[in-house]
CSV table of C-alpha atoms in Angstrom, one decimal:
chain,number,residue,atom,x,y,z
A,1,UNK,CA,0.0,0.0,0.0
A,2,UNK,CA,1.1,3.5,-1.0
A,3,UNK,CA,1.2,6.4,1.6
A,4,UNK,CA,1.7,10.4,1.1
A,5,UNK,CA,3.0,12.4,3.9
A,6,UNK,CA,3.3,16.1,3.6
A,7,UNK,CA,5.8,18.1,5.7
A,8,UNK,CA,4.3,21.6,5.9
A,9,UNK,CA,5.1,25.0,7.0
A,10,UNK,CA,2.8,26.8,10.0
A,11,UNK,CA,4.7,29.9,10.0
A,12,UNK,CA,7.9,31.6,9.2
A,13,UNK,CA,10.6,29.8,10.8
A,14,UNK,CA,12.6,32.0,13.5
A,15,UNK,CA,15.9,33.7,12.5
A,16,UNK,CA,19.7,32.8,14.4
A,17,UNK,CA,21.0,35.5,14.2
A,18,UNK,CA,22.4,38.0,16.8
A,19,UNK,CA,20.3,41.0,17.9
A,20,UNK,CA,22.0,44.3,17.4
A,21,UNK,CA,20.9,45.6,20.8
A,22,UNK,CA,20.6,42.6,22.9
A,23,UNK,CA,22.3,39.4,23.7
A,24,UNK,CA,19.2,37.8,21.8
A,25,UNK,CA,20.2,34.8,19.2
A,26,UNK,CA,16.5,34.8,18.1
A,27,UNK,CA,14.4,37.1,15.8
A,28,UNK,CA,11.3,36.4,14.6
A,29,UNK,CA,10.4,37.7,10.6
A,30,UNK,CA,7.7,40.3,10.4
A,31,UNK,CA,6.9,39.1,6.9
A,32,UNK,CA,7.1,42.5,6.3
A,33,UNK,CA,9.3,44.7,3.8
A,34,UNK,CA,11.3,47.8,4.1
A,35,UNK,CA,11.9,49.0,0.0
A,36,UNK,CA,14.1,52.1,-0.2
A,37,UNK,CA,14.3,53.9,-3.6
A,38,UNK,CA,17.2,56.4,-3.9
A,39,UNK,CA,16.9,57.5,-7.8
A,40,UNK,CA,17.6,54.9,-10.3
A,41,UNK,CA,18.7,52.2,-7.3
A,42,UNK,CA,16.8,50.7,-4.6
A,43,UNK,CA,17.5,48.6,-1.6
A,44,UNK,CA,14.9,46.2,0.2
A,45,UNK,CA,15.1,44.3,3.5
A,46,UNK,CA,12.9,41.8,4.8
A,47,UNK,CA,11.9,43.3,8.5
A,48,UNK,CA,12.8,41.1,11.9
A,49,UNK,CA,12.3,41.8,15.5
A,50,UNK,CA,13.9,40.7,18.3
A,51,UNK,CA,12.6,37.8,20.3
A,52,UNK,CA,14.0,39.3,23.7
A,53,UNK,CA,14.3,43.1,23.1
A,54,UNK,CA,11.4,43.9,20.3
A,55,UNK,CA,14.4,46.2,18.3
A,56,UNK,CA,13.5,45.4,14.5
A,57,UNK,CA,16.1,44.1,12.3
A,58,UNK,CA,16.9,44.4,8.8
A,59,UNK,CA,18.0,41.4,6.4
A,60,UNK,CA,19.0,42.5,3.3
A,61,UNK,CA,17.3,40.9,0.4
A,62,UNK,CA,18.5,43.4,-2.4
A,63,UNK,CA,21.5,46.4,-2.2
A,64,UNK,CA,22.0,49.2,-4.5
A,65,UNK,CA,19.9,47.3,-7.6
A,66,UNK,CA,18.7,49.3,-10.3
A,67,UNK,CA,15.0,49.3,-10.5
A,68,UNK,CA,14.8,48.3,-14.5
A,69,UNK,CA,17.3,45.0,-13.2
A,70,UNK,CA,14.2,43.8,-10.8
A,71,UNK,CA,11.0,42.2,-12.7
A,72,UNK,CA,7.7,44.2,-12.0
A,73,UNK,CA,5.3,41.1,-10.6
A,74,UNK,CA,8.6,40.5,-7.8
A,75,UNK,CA,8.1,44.6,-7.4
A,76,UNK,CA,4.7,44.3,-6.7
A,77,UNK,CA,5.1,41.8,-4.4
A,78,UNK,CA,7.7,43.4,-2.4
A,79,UNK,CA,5.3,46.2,-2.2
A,80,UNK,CA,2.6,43.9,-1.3
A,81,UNK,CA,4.7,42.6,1.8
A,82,UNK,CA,4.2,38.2,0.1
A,83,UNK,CA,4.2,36.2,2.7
A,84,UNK,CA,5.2,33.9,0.6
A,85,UNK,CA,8.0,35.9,-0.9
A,86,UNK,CA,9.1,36.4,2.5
A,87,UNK,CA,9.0,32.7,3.0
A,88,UNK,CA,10.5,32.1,-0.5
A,89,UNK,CA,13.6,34.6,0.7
A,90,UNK,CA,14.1,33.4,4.0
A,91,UNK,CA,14.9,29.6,2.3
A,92,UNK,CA,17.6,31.5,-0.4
A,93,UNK,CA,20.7,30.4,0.5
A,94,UNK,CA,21.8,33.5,-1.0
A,95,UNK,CA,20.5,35.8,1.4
A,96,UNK,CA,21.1,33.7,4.6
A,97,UNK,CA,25.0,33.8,3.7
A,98,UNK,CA,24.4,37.8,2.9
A,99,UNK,CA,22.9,37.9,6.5
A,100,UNK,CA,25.0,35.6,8.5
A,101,UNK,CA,21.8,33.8,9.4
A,102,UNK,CA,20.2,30.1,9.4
A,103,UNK,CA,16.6,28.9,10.3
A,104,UNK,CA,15.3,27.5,13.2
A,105,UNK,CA,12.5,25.5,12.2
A,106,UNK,CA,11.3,24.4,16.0
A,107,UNK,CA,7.2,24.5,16.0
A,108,UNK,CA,7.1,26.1,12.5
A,109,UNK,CA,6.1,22.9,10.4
A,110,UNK,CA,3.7,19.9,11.0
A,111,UNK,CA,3.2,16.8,9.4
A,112,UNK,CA,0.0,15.0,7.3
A,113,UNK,CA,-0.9,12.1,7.4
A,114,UNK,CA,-4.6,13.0,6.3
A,115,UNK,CA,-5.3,10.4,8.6
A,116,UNK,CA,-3.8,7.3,6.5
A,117,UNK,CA,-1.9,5.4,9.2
A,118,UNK,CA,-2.5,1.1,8.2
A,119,UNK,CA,-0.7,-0.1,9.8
A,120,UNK,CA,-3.0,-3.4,9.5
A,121,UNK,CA,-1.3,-3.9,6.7
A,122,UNK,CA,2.0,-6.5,6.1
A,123,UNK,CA,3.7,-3.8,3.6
A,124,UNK,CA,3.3,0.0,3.6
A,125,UNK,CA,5.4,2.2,1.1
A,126,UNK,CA,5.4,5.7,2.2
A,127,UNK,CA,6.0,8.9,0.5
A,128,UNK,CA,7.5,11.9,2.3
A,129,UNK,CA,7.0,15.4,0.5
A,130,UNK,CA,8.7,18.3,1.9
A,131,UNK,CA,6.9,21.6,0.7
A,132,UNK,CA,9.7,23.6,2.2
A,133,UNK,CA,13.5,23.1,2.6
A,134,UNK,CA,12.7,22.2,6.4
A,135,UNK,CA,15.4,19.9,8.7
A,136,UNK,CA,13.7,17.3,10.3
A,137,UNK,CA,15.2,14.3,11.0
A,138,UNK,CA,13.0,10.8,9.3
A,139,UNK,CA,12.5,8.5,12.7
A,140,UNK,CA,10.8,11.6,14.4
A,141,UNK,CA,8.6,11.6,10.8
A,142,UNK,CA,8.1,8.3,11.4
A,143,UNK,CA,7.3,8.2,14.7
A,144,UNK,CA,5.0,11.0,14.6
A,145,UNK,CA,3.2,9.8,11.5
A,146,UNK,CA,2.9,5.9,13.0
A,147,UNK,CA,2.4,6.8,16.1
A,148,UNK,CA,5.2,5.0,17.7
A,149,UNK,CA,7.6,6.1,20.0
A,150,UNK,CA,11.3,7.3,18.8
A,151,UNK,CA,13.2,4.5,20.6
A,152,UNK,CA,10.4,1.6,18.7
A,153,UNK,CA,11.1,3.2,15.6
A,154,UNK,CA,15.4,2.8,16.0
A,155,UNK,CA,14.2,-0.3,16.7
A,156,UNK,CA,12.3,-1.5,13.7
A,157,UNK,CA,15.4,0.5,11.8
A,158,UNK,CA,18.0,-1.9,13.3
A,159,UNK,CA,15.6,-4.7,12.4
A,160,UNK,CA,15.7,-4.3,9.1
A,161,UNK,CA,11.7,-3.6,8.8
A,162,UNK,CA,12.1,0.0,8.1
A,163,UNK,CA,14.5,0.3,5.1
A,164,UNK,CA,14.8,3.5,2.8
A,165,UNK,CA,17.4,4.4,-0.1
A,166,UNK,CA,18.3,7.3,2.4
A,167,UNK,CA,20.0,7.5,5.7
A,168,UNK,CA,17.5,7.6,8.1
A,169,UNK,CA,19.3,8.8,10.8
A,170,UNK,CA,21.1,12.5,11.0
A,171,UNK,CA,18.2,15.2,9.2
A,172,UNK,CA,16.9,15.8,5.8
A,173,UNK,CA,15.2,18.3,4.1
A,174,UNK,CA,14.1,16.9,0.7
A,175,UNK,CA,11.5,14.3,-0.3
A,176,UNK,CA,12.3,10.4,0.4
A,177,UNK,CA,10.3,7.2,0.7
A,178,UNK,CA,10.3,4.2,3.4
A,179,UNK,CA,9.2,1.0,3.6
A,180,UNK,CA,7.2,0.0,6.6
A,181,UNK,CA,7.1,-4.0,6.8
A,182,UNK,CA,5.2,-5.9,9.8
């Protein structure tokens, strides 16, 4: 039998990164937009605050662009403050090395099953999507989506009875399938 599991984001993940005006290592994305037009070139941040302090942070996103080098629709939605752009930009490793910054994905994502746990049956092939780039590691998938405890599912792993073409131990962040035998 063939499962899909979704891994899905609830909300912006939290930025590590240091606050500027405290000893904070946590700021939360506003999802907001700061674009800042000086005649031909613009610069845009994606706003942050501070877990701790509340100070508001700027991540650079574009510096000293020219406005024709910047398509209109990814304009607009700048303008628009996209949560999804925001999301979008947050994931570019582009900007996180700009920024100095990773994600901290703890109580941002959850897991569906849409309810399609058999394990009745002998064989069950399952399907792990990842909408986002998140880090999660596979026997805490597992055990959430089976409802079995962490140290029953290292078990099973050892066994043999829970095999994959992917390490399942350490995290991923991409899509990967397992093989659940009774």
């Amino acid at each position: 039998m063939l499962i899909t599991w979704a891994v899905v984001p609830t909300c912006l993940p939290l930025v590590r990164r240091r606050c500027h005006a405290c000893a904070s290592r946590r700021l939360r994305p506003s999802g907001r937009f700061r674009v800042n037009a000086n005649h031909k070139l613009i610069d845009v941040w994606l706003l942050a605050l501070c877990t701790a302090c509340g100070i508001t942070a700027k991540l650079t996103v574009l510096e000293r662009m020219t406005v024709r080098a910047i398509r209109p629709e990814m304009l607009d939605r700048l303008h628009d403050n996209d949560s999804g752009l925001a999301a979008e930009l947050l994931q570019d490793p582009v900007v996180q090395r700009r920024n100095r910054f990773d994600l901290d994905w703890t109580d941002a994502w959850r897991l569906d099953t849409d309810g399609s746990v058999h394990l009745d049956h002998d064989v069950i092939d399952v399907v792990v999507r990842f909408a986002a780039r998140i880090p999660v590691r596979p026997e805490r998938l597992i055990a959430d989506g089976c409802g079995l405890s962490r140290g029953e599912v290292d078990r099973l792993i050892r066994e043999g009875r829970i095999v994959s073409a992917v390490r399942l131990s350490g995290t991923l962040s991409g899509d990967f399938t397992f093989t659940l035998k009774r």
